[in-house]
Amino acid sequence: MKKIEAVIKPFKLDDVKDGLSGLGVQGLTVSEVKGFGRQRGHREIYRGAEYQVDFVSKIKIEVVVASDLVPDAVEVIKEKAWTGQIGDGKIFIFPVEEVIRIRTGEIGEEAI
Amino acid sequence: MNAADTGFILISAALVMLMTPGLALFYGGMVRRKNVLGTLMQSFIVLAVVTLEWVLWGYSMAFGPDHGGVIGGLDWFGLTGVGMEPSPDYASTIPHQAFMIFQCMFAVITPALITGAFAERVKFSAFLLFTLAWATLVYNPLCHWVWGVGGWMGGMGALDFAGGTVVHISSGISALAAALFIGRRVGWGSTAFIPHNLPMTVTGAAILWFGWFGFNAGSALACNGLAAGAFVVTHAASAAAAVSWMVVEWFHRGKPTTLGVATGAVAGLVAITPASGFVGTVPALVIGLCAGGICYGGVLLKTALGYDDSLDVVGVHGLGGTWGALATGLFASTAVNPDGADGLFFGNPGQLWIQFVSVAATMAFAFVMTLLILKAVDLLVGVRVPREDEEKGMDLVLHNETGYTL
């Protein structure tokens, strides 16, 4: 089992979610996050005073899938989150030791 | 006694009352989220505290029997003798208490305006002491000078229809004194003090605009043509200033902003306040258009000069009020209000000098008194919160609560 974390542009969330659902992914977790990469920030102006805002709003998706599903899931995220502009985001993949469903006590891939 | 006048003034008093919670929202949205309650609280508690001060001794000091043109006596302490019958001196067609409660709302909002200058860094106890002392020692005398029977400023012919000097210059210049005395917020120059909730600020600006009709039209103290005229020029000037701020900012910074339009509207309302019962519509538009530009320049000034007037009380109320008071000396016309005077453009240059003297005297008095009061409060309880508390935020440190959960 692997955990995929993807930081993407906020308006791409629905496309990515639909794409992953199409692969049979049963659930995912979403957070609103801020950060910076090569895109850096933007400027905001309040009453004529200019501020450099270094952190850009992004969406972070966390999804755990069976290991054999990882290449497809990554492919879907890459395709759906892509605009070709700077700031499209990144995908991180981590090994997952165990998964437990709290209600039933199931463990492993059954519980995903 | 006139029923229409009485009804109109009571409703106007209620409109002006709503301005203080409106101001709370206007300011509350502009601070960082950790200070939203502390900021709302400062305006809201002023509504309560200054009301007590006003009915006990404030009204008597401001409007009671004159002593030397400087202050009213305490003969009306606790509203003794201020009853249901009209006063012979003030607003002779409405109950004396109606006039008193209308004026109460002005006394309330004025110290609330100052809070924007020292937002995000002042102890609540110090703030309460300061407000009570300021209302008593600065607002009451000023109010007496301008509007009290026998007051020297009104006596020399200074025109201030609804509070350009009494409310806006006094609060604006006191804000400057407070910002200089208290010093900059921790992180000034390195941290971005970005407003946390501009929808709240725009809501507050809308409530201020709405309440200002009571402030200015109500200052006619009767339900008549003068009130209608004041209503119209108030609205026109605010609209003009909102547009001019937007245009100036658009050229200067490349984008029109909602905070800019909301601030411009308030700047226009401030500037027209002293003039609202003395000028026609076209002069009101000029006053508003200039106010947008002048106050935009005013808020840029704080960065250039390096004082931290957190929410731009100096730029908007100080400069806007000064421009309005001087503009009254330019554009006032007895064709609009026979009880007023003609200004420079209507053949009476002397009026501009009178306005200038009233502005200068108000500034000097309010500035010095504010510094003295702050010094005294600082010796008593300390004005500023410790640095660590300032970083944690007023809401948690001073009030043990937070504005927003998760």
Short mmCIF file of C-alpha atoms in Angstrom, two decimals:
data_model
loop_
_atom_site.label_atom_id
_atom_site.label_comp_id
_atom_site.label_asym_id
_atom_site.label_seq_id
_atom_site.Cartn_x
_atom_site.Cartn_y
_atom_site.Cartn_z
CA MET A 1 0.00 0.00 0.00
CA LYS A 2 1.14 3.51 -0.77
CA LYS A 3 0.03 6.95 0.26
CA ILE A 4 -0.06 9.52 -2.50
CA GLU A 5 0.09 13.17 -1.51
CA ALA A 6 -0.51 15.67 -4.26
CA VAL A 7 -0.32 19.45 -3.93
CA ILE A 8 -2.35 20.93 -6.78
CA LYS A 9 -4.03 24.07 -8.01
CA PRO A 10 -7.31 24.54 -6.11
CA PHE A 11 -9.52 24.72 -9.20
CA LYS A 12 -8.23 21.33 -10.39
CA LEU A 13 -9.59 19.49 -7.35
CA ASP A 14 -12.85 18.33 -8.92
CA ASP A 15 -11.13 16.99 -12.03
CA VAL A 16 -8.58 15.07 -9.97
CA LYS A 17 -11.25 13.67 -7.64
CA ASP A 18 -13.37 12.50 -10.58
CA GLY A 19 -10.32 10.96 -12.23
CA LEU A 20 -9.36 9.02 -9.10
CA SER A 21 -12.96 7.91 -8.54
CA GLY A 22 -12.89 6.52 -12.07
CA LEU A 23 -10.01 4.25 -11.03
CA GLY A 24 -12.10 2.89 -8.18
CA VAL A 25 -10.50 4.92 -5.43
CA GLN A 26 -12.96 4.84 -2.52
CA GLY A 27 -11.96 7.89 -0.57
CA LEU A 28 -9.52 10.69 -0.18
CA THR A 29 -8.69 13.53 2.19
CA VAL A 30 -8.38 17.14 1.11
CA SER A 31 -6.83 20.13 2.91
CA GLU A 32 -6.48 23.77 2.05
CA VAL A 33 -2.78 24.56 2.37
CA LYS A 34 -0.38 27.39 1.64
CA GLY A 35 3.17 27.16 0.51
CA PHE A 36 5.66 28.12 -2.11
CA GLY A 37 7.62 26.45 -4.83
CA ARG A 38 9.14 27.93 -7.96
CA GLN A 39 5.92 29.88 -8.52
CA ARG A 40 6.76 31.96 -5.43
CA GLY A 41 4.04 34.34 -4.26
CA HIS A 42 2.08 37.32 -5.43
CA ARG A 43 1.55 40.90 -4.32
CA GLU A 44 -1.47 42.27 -2.46
CA ILE A 45 -2.35 45.93 -2.01
CA TYR A 46 -4.22 47.41 0.95
CA ARG A 47 -4.86 51.15 1.00
CA GLY A 48 -2.00 51.78 -1.34
CA ALA A 49 0.51 49.74 0.65
CA GLU A 50 1.98 46.81 -1.21
CA TYR A 51 2.70 43.48 0.45
CA GLN A 52 4.56 40.53 -1.01
CA VAL A 53 2.61 37.40 -0.11
CA ASP A 54 5.05 34.50 -0.28
CA PHE A 55 2.63 31.65 0.30
CA VAL A 56 0.23 30.62 -2.42
CA SER A 57 -3.04 28.81 -1.68
CA LYS A 58 -3.03 25.19 -2.84
CA ILE A 59 -5.03 22.03 -2.26
CA LYS A 60 -3.36 18.97 -0.80
CA ILE A 61 -4.91 15.61 -1.60
CA GLU A 62 -4.01 12.55 0.44
CA VAL A 63 -5.07 9.15 -0.82
CA VAL A 64 -4.00 5.63 0.13
CA VAL A 65 -4.14 2.97 -2.58
CA ALA A 66 -3.00 -0.60 -3.20
CA SER A 67 0.56 -0.61 -4.56
CA ASP A 68 -0.44 -1.89 -8.01
CA LEU A 69 -2.80 1.05 -8.44
CA VAL A 70 -0.07 3.66 -7.88
CA PRO A 71 1.10 4.11 -11.50
CA ASP A 72 -2.47 4.65 -12.77
CA ALA A 73 -3.35 6.98 -9.91
CA VAL A 74 -0.23 9.06 -10.53
CA GLU A 75 -0.99 9.17 -14.23
CA VAL A 76 -4.55 10.40 -13.57
CA ILE A 77 -3.38 13.10 -11.18
CA LYS A 78 -0.69 14.25 -13.60
CA GLU A 79 -3.19 14.45 -16.42
CA LYS A 80 -6.04 16.10 -14.50
CA ALA A 81 -3.98 18.62 -12.51
CA TRP A 82 -1.91 19.70 -15.49
CA THR A 83 -2.18 23.21 -16.97
CA GLY A 84 1.37 23.57 -18.24
CA GLN A 85 1.77 26.78 -16.21
CA ILE A 86 4.24 27.19 -13.38
CA GLY A 87 2.62 26.17 -10.07
CA ASP A 88 0.84 22.99 -11.18
CA GLY A 89 2.15 21.27 -8.04
CA LYS A 90 3.86 18.04 -7.04
CA ILE A 91 3.10 14.42 -6.20
CA PHE A 92 4.74 12.57 -3.32
CA ILE A 93 4.52 8.80 -2.73
CA PHE A 94 5.10 7.11 0.64
CA PRO A 95 4.98 3.49 1.79
CA VAL A 96 2.12 2.72 4.17
CA GLU A 97 2.72 0.23 6.97
CA GLU A 98 -0.83 -0.55 7.93
CA VAL A 99 -4.43 0.58 7.45
CA ILE A 100 -7.21 -0.12 9.95
CA ARG A 101 -10.89 0.60 9.45
CA ILE A 102 -12.13 1.80 12.83
CA ARG A 103 -15.76 0.63 12.52
CA THR A 104 -15.08 -2.99 11.55
CA GLY A 105 -11.50 -3.55 12.59
CA GLU A 106 -10.55 -4.71 9.08
CA ILE A 107 -6.88 -4.30 8.30
CA GLY A 108 -4.69 -3.99 5.18
CA GLU A 109 -6.02 -3.48 1.66
CA GLU A 110 -9.49 -4.56 2.83
CA ALA A 111 -9.60 -1.43 4.95
CA ILE A 112 -8.60 1.07 2.27
CA MET B 1 -42.94 70.97 20.52
CA ASN B 2 -43.13 69.31 17.11
CA ALA B 3 -43.98 65.63 16.75
CA ALA B 4 -42.30 65.20 13.35
CA ASP B 5 -39.08 66.79 14.59
CA THR B 6 -39.10 64.65 17.72
CA GLY B 7 -39.67 61.44 15.78
CA PHE B 8 -36.98 62.35 13.27
CA ILE B 9 -34.37 63.13 15.92
CA LEU B 10 -35.09 59.96 17.89
CA ILE B 11 -34.69 57.89 14.74
CA SER B 12 -31.56 59.83 13.80
CA ALA B 13 -30.14 59.09 17.27
CA ALA B 14 -30.76 55.39 16.65
CA LEU B 15 -29.06 55.65 13.24
CA VAL B 16 -25.99 57.30 14.78
CA MET B 17 -25.94 54.64 17.51
CA LEU B 18 -25.62 51.98 14.82
CA MET B 19 -22.50 53.67 13.46
CA THR B 20 -20.41 52.55 16.43
CA PRO B 21 -21.07 48.81 15.92
CA GLY B 22 -20.61 49.56 12.20
CA LEU B 23 -17.23 51.06 13.00
CA ALA B 24 -16.45 47.96 15.06
CA LEU B 25 -16.98 45.82 11.95
CA PHE B 26 -15.11 48.28 9.72
CA TYR B 27 -12.09 48.11 12.02
CA GLY B 28 -12.55 44.45 13.02
CA GLY B 29 -12.13 43.23 9.47
CA MET B 30 -8.90 45.16 8.99
CA VAL B 31 -6.94 43.62 11.86
CA ARG B 32 -5.36 40.18 11.96
CA ARG B 33 -7.63 37.33 13.04
CA LYS B 34 -6.02 37.02 16.46
CA ASN B 35 -7.16 40.57 17.30
CA VAL B 36 -10.67 40.62 15.86
CA LEU B 37 -12.53 40.42 19.17
CA GLY B 38 -10.24 42.86 20.93
CA THR B 39 -10.92 45.35 18.15
CA LEU B 40 -14.70 44.78 18.06
CA MET B 41 -14.70 45.04 21.84
CA GLN B 42 -13.03 48.44 21.89
CA SER B 43 -15.81 50.04 19.88
CA PHE B 44 -18.60 48.08 21.51
CA ILE B 45 -17.60 48.84 25.09
CA VAL B 46 -17.25 52.54 24.26
CA LEU B 47 -20.95 52.50 23.45
CA ALA B 48 -21.61 51.42 27.03
CA VAL B 49 -18.94 53.32 28.95
CA VAL B 50 -19.28 56.70 27.26
CA THR B 51 -23.07 56.50 27.53
CA LEU B 52 -22.69 56.26 31.32
CA GLU B 53 -20.20 59.12 31.29
CA TRP B 54 -22.52 61.20 29.10
CA VAL B 55 -25.70 60.91 31.15
CA LEU B 56 -23.81 61.40 34.43
CA TRP B 57 -21.53 64.37 33.69
CA GLY B 58 -20.65 64.49 29.98
CA TYR B 59 -23.81 66.14 28.72
CA SER B 60 -23.68 68.72 31.46
CA MET B 61 -20.02 69.55 30.74
CA ALA B 62 -20.72 69.90 27.03
CA PHE B 63 -24.07 71.65 26.99
CA GLY B 64 -24.68 72.82 30.57
CA PRO B 65 -24.58 76.46 31.67
CA ASP B 66 -21.47 78.10 30.22
CA HIS B 67 -18.40 79.04 32.20
CA GLY B 68 -16.18 81.49 30.36
CA GLY B 69 -16.87 80.02 26.92
CA VAL B 70 -14.70 77.05 27.86
CA ILE B 71 -16.85 74.46 29.62
CA GLY B 72 -20.37 73.78 30.81
CA GLY B 73 -21.10 73.48 34.51
CA LEU B 74 -22.16 70.36 36.36
CA ASP B 75 -25.65 71.76 37.04
CA TRP B 76 -27.14 69.02 34.86
CA PHE B 77 -25.22 66.15 36.50
CA GLY B 78 -27.20 62.92 36.07
CA LEU B 79 -29.51 64.81 33.69
CA THR B 80 -30.93 66.94 36.48
CA GLY B 81 -33.30 69.37 34.81
CA VAL B 82 -32.92 67.69 31.42
CA GLY B 83 -36.49 66.59 30.91
CA MET B 84 -39.30 65.96 28.47
CA GLU B 85 -39.84 69.63 27.69
CA PRO B 86 -37.75 71.40 25.06
CA SER B 87 -34.65 73.24 26.20
CA PRO B 88 -34.79 77.00 25.61
CA ASP B 89 -31.25 76.88 24.20
CA TYR B 90 -31.05 73.77 22.05
CA ALA B 91 -33.47 72.39 19.45
CA SER B 92 -36.53 74.19 20.75
CA THR B 93 -39.07 71.95 19.00
CA ILE B 94 -38.07 68.60 20.55
CA PRO B 95 -37.80 67.25 24.10
CA HIS B 96 -34.53 68.18 25.77
CA GLN B 97 -33.87 64.48 26.34
CA ALA B 98 -34.18 63.80 22.60
CA PHE B 99 -31.44 66.35 21.92
CA MET B 100 -29.36 64.91 24.75
CA ILE B 101 -29.55 61.30 23.51
CA PHE B 102 -28.82 62.35 19.92
CA GLN B 103 -25.67 64.11 21.16
CA CYS B 104 -24.83 61.05 23.27
CA MET B 105 -24.28 58.98 20.14
CA PHE B 106 -21.75 61.55 18.85
CA ALA B 107 -19.88 61.44 22.15
CA VAL B 108 -19.79 57.64 21.84
CA ILE B 109 -18.44 57.28 18.34
CA THR B 110 -15.68 59.88 18.66
CA PRO B 111 -13.41 57.99 21.09
CA ALA B 112 -14.30 54.77 19.24
CA LEU B 113 -12.78 56.29 16.09
CA ILE B 114 -9.43 56.74 17.84
CA THR B 115 -9.16 53.01 18.59
CA GLY B 116 -8.10 52.36 15.00
CA ALA B 117 -4.79 54.13 15.64
CA PHE B 118 -3.65 51.86 18.46
CA ALA B 119 -5.35 48.65 17.36
CA GLU B 120 -3.66 45.34 18.15
CA ARG B 121 -1.39 46.47 21.00
CA VAL B 122 -3.10 48.26 23.91
CA LYS B 123 -4.13 46.89 27.32
CA PHE B 124 -7.87 46.83 27.86
CA SER B 125 -7.63 48.47 31.29
CA ALA B 126 -5.48 51.26 29.87
CA PHE B 127 -7.89 51.65 26.99
CA LEU B 128 -10.87 52.07 29.34
CA LEU B 129 -9.06 54.66 31.46
CA PHE B 130 -7.92 56.53 28.38
CA THR B 131 -11.39 56.55 26.86
CA LEU B 132 -13.07 57.79 29.99
CA ALA B 133 -10.49 60.53 30.48
CA TRP B 134 -10.51 61.51 26.82
CA ALA B 135 -14.31 61.72 26.65
CA THR B 136 -14.33 63.88 29.78
CA LEU B 137 -11.32 66.11 29.20
CA VAL B 138 -11.16 66.39 25.41
CA TYR B 139 -14.56 65.69 23.89
CA ASN B 140 -16.71 67.54 26.42
CA PRO B 141 -14.80 70.84 26.27
CA LEU B 142 -14.47 70.71 22.47
CA CYS B 143 -18.15 69.94 22.10
CA HIS B 144 -18.92 72.90 24.37
CA TRP B 145 -16.63 75.25 22.43
CA VAL B 146 -18.36 74.48 19.15
CA TRP B 147 -21.99 73.64 19.96
CA GLY B 148 -22.59 74.70 23.57
CA VAL B 149 -24.38 78.00 24.13
CA GLY B 150 -21.60 80.48 24.98
CA GLY B 151 -18.81 78.26 23.60
CA TRP B 152 -15.99 80.41 22.21
CA MET B 153 -15.54 78.64 18.90
CA GLY B 154 -19.21 78.77 17.97
CA GLY B 155 -19.20 82.34 19.28
CA MET B 156 -16.53 83.48 16.83
CA GLY B 157 -18.61 82.06 13.97
CA ALA B 158 -16.86 78.75 13.21
CA LEU B 159 -19.16 76.53 11.16
CA ASP B 160 -19.33 72.85 12.06
CA PHE B 161 -22.68 71.40 11.13
CA ALA B 162 -22.29 67.83 12.34
CA GLY B 163 -18.85 67.44 13.85
CA GLY B 164 -15.90 68.01 11.52
CA THR B 165 -13.83 69.54 14.29
CA VAL B 166 -15.58 68.06 17.31
CA VAL B 167 -15.66 64.49 16.04
CA HIS B 168 -13.25 63.96 13.16
CA ILE B 169 -10.34 66.36 13.63
CA SER B 170 -10.34 65.70 17.36
CA SER B 171 -10.27 61.92 16.92
CA GLY B 172 -7.90 62.07 13.95
CA ILE B 173 -5.29 64.22 15.65
CA SER B 174 -5.63 62.28 18.90
CA ALA B 175 -5.02 59.17 16.85
CA LEU B 176 -1.75 60.68 15.65
CA ALA B 177 -0.71 61.50 19.20
CA ALA B 178 -1.63 57.97 20.31
CA ALA B 179 0.23 56.29 17.45
CA LEU B 180 3.35 58.36 18.22
CA PHE B 181 3.14 57.80 21.99
CA ILE B 182 2.39 54.08 21.91
CA GLY B 183 4.74 53.21 19.10
CA ARG B 184 4.62 50.73 16.27
CA ARG B 185 3.26 47.21 16.44
CA VAL B 186 5.75 44.38 16.83
CA GLY B 187 6.88 43.39 13.37
CA TRP B 188 6.25 46.78 11.74
CA GLY B 189 8.13 46.95 8.47
CA SER B 190 8.91 43.24 8.36
CA THR B 191 5.52 41.57 8.88
CA ALA B 192 2.63 42.18 6.53
CA PHE B 193 -0.36 43.46 8.53
CA ILE B 194 -2.93 42.13 6.12
CA PRO B 195 -6.67 42.58 6.87
CA HIS B 196 -8.19 39.24 7.88
CA ASN B 197 -11.79 39.79 6.78
CA LEU B 198 -12.53 42.49 4.23
CA PRO B 199 -16.18 41.43 3.77
CA MET B 200 -16.60 42.42 7.44
CA THR B 201 -14.96 45.77 6.72
CA VAL B 202 -17.18 46.46 3.72
CA THR B 203 -20.27 45.56 5.79
CA GLY B 204 -19.07 48.00 8.43
CA ALA B 205 -18.54 50.73 5.85
CA ALA B 206 -22.09 50.20 4.57
CA ILE B 207 -23.49 50.53 8.10
CA LEU B 208 -21.44 53.69 8.63
CA TRP B 209 -22.76 55.19 5.40
CA PHE B 210 -26.33 54.32 6.45
CA GLY B 211 -25.93 55.68 9.97
CA TRP B 212 -24.29 58.87 8.70
CA PHE B 213 -27.66 60.05 7.40
CA GLY B 214 -28.72 60.32 11.03
CA PHE B 215 -25.43 62.01 11.89
CA ASN B 216 -25.66 64.75 9.26
CA ALA B 217 -29.35 65.10 8.37
CA GLY B 218 -30.25 64.70 12.04
CA SER B 219 -27.94 67.59 12.85
CA ALA B 220 -30.57 69.89 11.33
CA LEU B 221 -32.37 69.04 14.60
CA ALA B 222 -35.68 69.30 12.79
CA CYS B 223 -37.56 67.39 10.11
CA ASN B 224 -37.24 70.04 7.43
CA GLY B 225 -35.64 71.11 4.16
CA LEU B 226 -32.26 71.63 5.78
CA ALA B 227 -32.29 67.99 6.89
CA ALA B 228 -33.15 66.88 3.36
CA GLY B 229 -30.34 69.03 1.96
CA ALA B 230 -27.85 67.62 4.43
CA PHE B 231 -29.00 64.10 3.55
CA VAL B 232 -28.46 64.73 -0.16
CA VAL B 233 -25.01 66.33 0.10
CA THR B 234 -23.90 63.61 2.52
CA HIS B 235 -24.81 60.92 0.03
CA ALA B 236 -23.35 62.81 -2.94
CA ALA B 237 -20.02 63.51 -1.24
CA SER B 238 -19.63 59.93 -0.11
CA ALA B 239 -20.34 58.65 -3.61
CA ALA B 240 -17.88 61.13 -5.13
CA ALA B 241 -15.12 60.17 -2.69
CA ALA B 242 -15.64 56.43 -3.24
CA VAL B 243 -15.21 56.98 -6.97
CA SER B 244 -12.24 59.34 -6.68
CA TRP B 245 -10.38 56.99 -4.28
CA MET B 246 -10.99 54.15 -6.70
CA VAL B 247 -9.67 56.13 -9.66
CA VAL B 248 -6.61 57.43 -7.81
CA GLU B 249 -5.74 53.96 -6.56
CA TRP B 250 -6.32 52.45 -9.99
CA PHE B 251 -3.79 54.86 -11.51
CA HIS B 252 -1.33 54.61 -8.62
CA ARG B 253 -1.35 50.87 -8.02
CA GLY B 254 -2.91 49.40 -11.12
CA LYS B 255 -6.04 47.90 -9.54
CA PRO B 256 -9.20 49.25 -7.91
CA THR B 257 -9.74 47.60 -4.50
CA THR B 258 -12.83 46.99 -2.37
CA LEU B 259 -11.04 48.26 0.71
CA GLY B 260 -10.21 51.40 -1.26
CA VAL B 261 -13.81 52.06 -2.30
CA ALA B 262 -15.08 51.41 1.24
CA THR B 263 -12.42 53.72 2.68
CA GLY B 264 -13.11 56.38 0.07
CA ALA B 265 -16.81 56.37 0.93
CA VAL B 266 -15.97 56.90 4.61
CA ALA B 267 -13.50 59.68 3.70
CA GLY B 268 -16.25 61.46 1.78
CA LEU B 269 -18.64 61.14 4.71
CA VAL B 270 -16.01 62.57 7.04
CA ALA B 271 -15.24 65.51 4.77
CA ILE B 272 -18.85 66.53 4.17
CA THR B 273 -19.77 66.33 7.86
CA PRO B 274 -18.91 69.92 8.90
CA ALA B 275 -20.23 71.30 5.61
CA SER B 276 -23.39 69.24 5.28
CA GLY B 277 -25.80 71.94 6.46
CA PHE B 278 -24.11 74.81 4.65
CA VAL B 279 -23.28 73.75 1.08
CA GLY B 280 -25.12 72.85 -2.10
CA THR B 281 -24.81 69.67 -4.11
CA VAL B 282 -22.09 70.70 -6.58
CA PRO B 283 -19.74 71.93 -3.83
CA ALA B 284 -20.48 68.66 -2.02
CA LEU B 285 -19.32 66.73 -5.07
CA VAL B 286 -16.10 68.78 -5.15
CA ILE B 287 -15.58 68.20 -1.43
CA GLY B 288 -16.09 64.47 -1.92
CA LEU B 289 -13.89 64.16 -5.01
CA CYS B 290 -11.03 65.98 -3.29
CA ALA B 291 -11.52 63.98 -0.08
CA GLY B 292 -10.91 60.70 -1.91
CA GLY B 293 -7.57 61.94 -3.25
CA ILE B 294 -6.48 63.77 -0.11
CA CYS B 295 -7.19 60.85 2.20
CA TYR B 296 -5.55 58.38 -0.19
CA GLY B 297 -2.43 60.53 0.06
CA GLY B 298 -2.96 60.68 3.81
CA VAL B 299 -2.81 56.94 4.31
CA LEU B 300 0.36 56.72 2.23
CA LEU B 301 1.90 59.31 4.52
CA LYS B 302 2.13 56.98 7.50
CA THR B 303 4.49 54.65 5.70
CA ALA B 304 6.57 57.60 4.51
CA LEU B 305 6.74 59.17 7.98
CA GLY B 306 7.06 55.90 9.86
CA TYR B 307 4.27 56.07 12.45
CA ASP B 308 1.99 53.09 12.88
CA ASP B 309 -1.58 54.40 12.76
CA SER B 310 -2.87 50.84 12.37
CA LEU B 311 -6.19 51.52 10.65
CA ASP B 312 -5.57 55.00 9.20
CA VAL B 313 -7.53 57.21 11.56
CA VAL B 314 -5.14 60.09 10.88
CA GLY B 315 -5.31 59.77 7.12
CA VAL B 316 -9.08 59.38 6.90
CA HIS B 317 -10.55 61.27 9.87
CA GLY B 318 -7.76 63.73 10.62
CA LEU B 319 -7.08 64.82 7.06
CA GLY B 320 -10.64 64.29 5.82
CA GLY B 321 -12.02 66.29 8.75
CA THR B 322 -9.49 69.08 8.21
CA TRP B 323 -10.27 69.29 4.52
CA GLY B 324 -14.01 69.33 5.31
CA ALA B 325 -13.68 72.08 7.92
CA LEU B 326 -11.61 74.26 5.58
CA ALA B 327 -13.86 73.46 2.61
CA THR B 328 -16.80 74.69 4.69
CA GLY B 329 -15.00 78.03 4.76
CA LEU B 330 -14.76 77.90 0.97
CA PHE B 331 -18.17 76.66 -0.09
CA ALA B 332 -20.63 77.66 2.68
CA SER B 333 -23.54 79.70 1.41
CA THR B 334 -26.32 81.54 3.19
CA ALA B 335 -28.52 80.63 0.23
CA VAL B 336 -28.37 77.06 1.54
CA ASN B 337 -28.62 77.94 5.22
CA PRO B 338 -29.45 81.50 6.28
CA ASP B 339 -28.29 80.68 9.82
CA GLY B 340 -24.81 79.82 8.50
CA ALA B 341 -22.40 82.14 6.73
CA ASP B 342 -20.92 82.69 3.30
CA GLY B 343 -17.56 81.17 2.50
CA LEU B 344 -14.66 82.41 0.39
CA PHE B 345 -16.31 81.53 -2.91
CA PHE B 346 -19.42 83.44 -1.88
CA GLY B 347 -17.58 86.63 -1.11
CA ASN B 348 -16.55 86.14 2.51
CA PRO B 349 -12.85 85.22 2.78
CA GLY B 350 -12.96 85.88 6.52
CA GLN B 351 -14.88 82.63 7.04
CA LEU B 352 -11.93 80.58 5.83
CA TRP B 353 -9.73 82.22 8.47
CA ILE B 354 -12.31 81.46 11.16
CA GLN B 355 -12.40 77.84 10.01
CA PHE B 356 -8.61 77.70 10.03
CA VAL B 357 -8.44 79.01 13.60
CA SER B 358 -11.01 76.45 14.75
CA VAL B 359 -9.05 73.64 13.07
CA ALA B 360 -5.72 74.75 14.54
CA ALA B 361 -7.14 75.19 18.03
CA THR B 362 -8.84 71.79 17.92
CA MET B 363 -5.66 70.12 16.75
CA ALA B 364 -3.44 71.74 19.36
CA PHE B 365 -5.85 71.03 22.20
CA ALA B 366 -6.61 67.43 21.25
CA PHE B 367 -2.98 66.55 20.51
CA VAL B 368 -1.57 67.89 23.77
CA MET B 369 -4.39 66.55 25.94
CA THR B 370 -4.14 63.09 24.37
CA LEU B 371 -0.42 62.94 25.10
CA LEU B 372 -0.99 64.04 28.71
CA ILE B 373 -3.77 61.50 29.25
CA LEU B 374 -1.71 58.69 27.74
CA LYS B 375 1.26 59.61 29.90
CA ALA B 376 -0.90 59.50 33.01
CA VAL B 377 -2.49 56.18 32.04
CA ASP B 378 0.93 54.76 31.22
CA LEU B 379 2.18 55.67 34.71
CA LEU B 380 -0.92 54.17 36.31
CA VAL B 381 -1.31 50.82 34.55
CA GLY B 382 1.00 50.78 31.49
CA VAL B 383 -0.51 51.36 28.06
CA ARG B 384 0.96 48.54 25.99
CA VAL B 385 0.61 44.82 26.37
CA PRO B 386 3.94 42.94 26.74
CA ARG B 387 5.58 41.91 23.49
CA GLU B 388 4.81 38.23 23.99
CA ASP B 389 1.11 38.99 24.52
CA GLU B 390 1.03 41.15 21.43
CA GLU B 391 2.31 38.20 19.43
CA LYS B 392 -0.35 35.91 20.91
CA GLY B 393 -3.08 38.40 20.07
CA MET B 394 -5.51 40.52 22.05
CA ASP B 395 -8.42 38.08 21.87
CA LEU B 396 -6.79 35.35 23.89
CA VAL B 397 -4.61 37.48 26.13
CA LEU B 398 -7.09 40.20 27.10
CA HIS B 399 -10.43 38.44 26.75
CA ASN B 400 -9.77 34.70 27.01
CA GLU B 401 -11.63 33.91 23.81
CA THR B 402 -11.03 33.58 20.09
CA GLY B 403 -13.04 34.92 17.19
CA TYR B 404 -12.99 31.80 15.10
CA THR B 405 -12.66 28.13 15.91
CA LEU B 406 -10.93 25.78 13.45
#
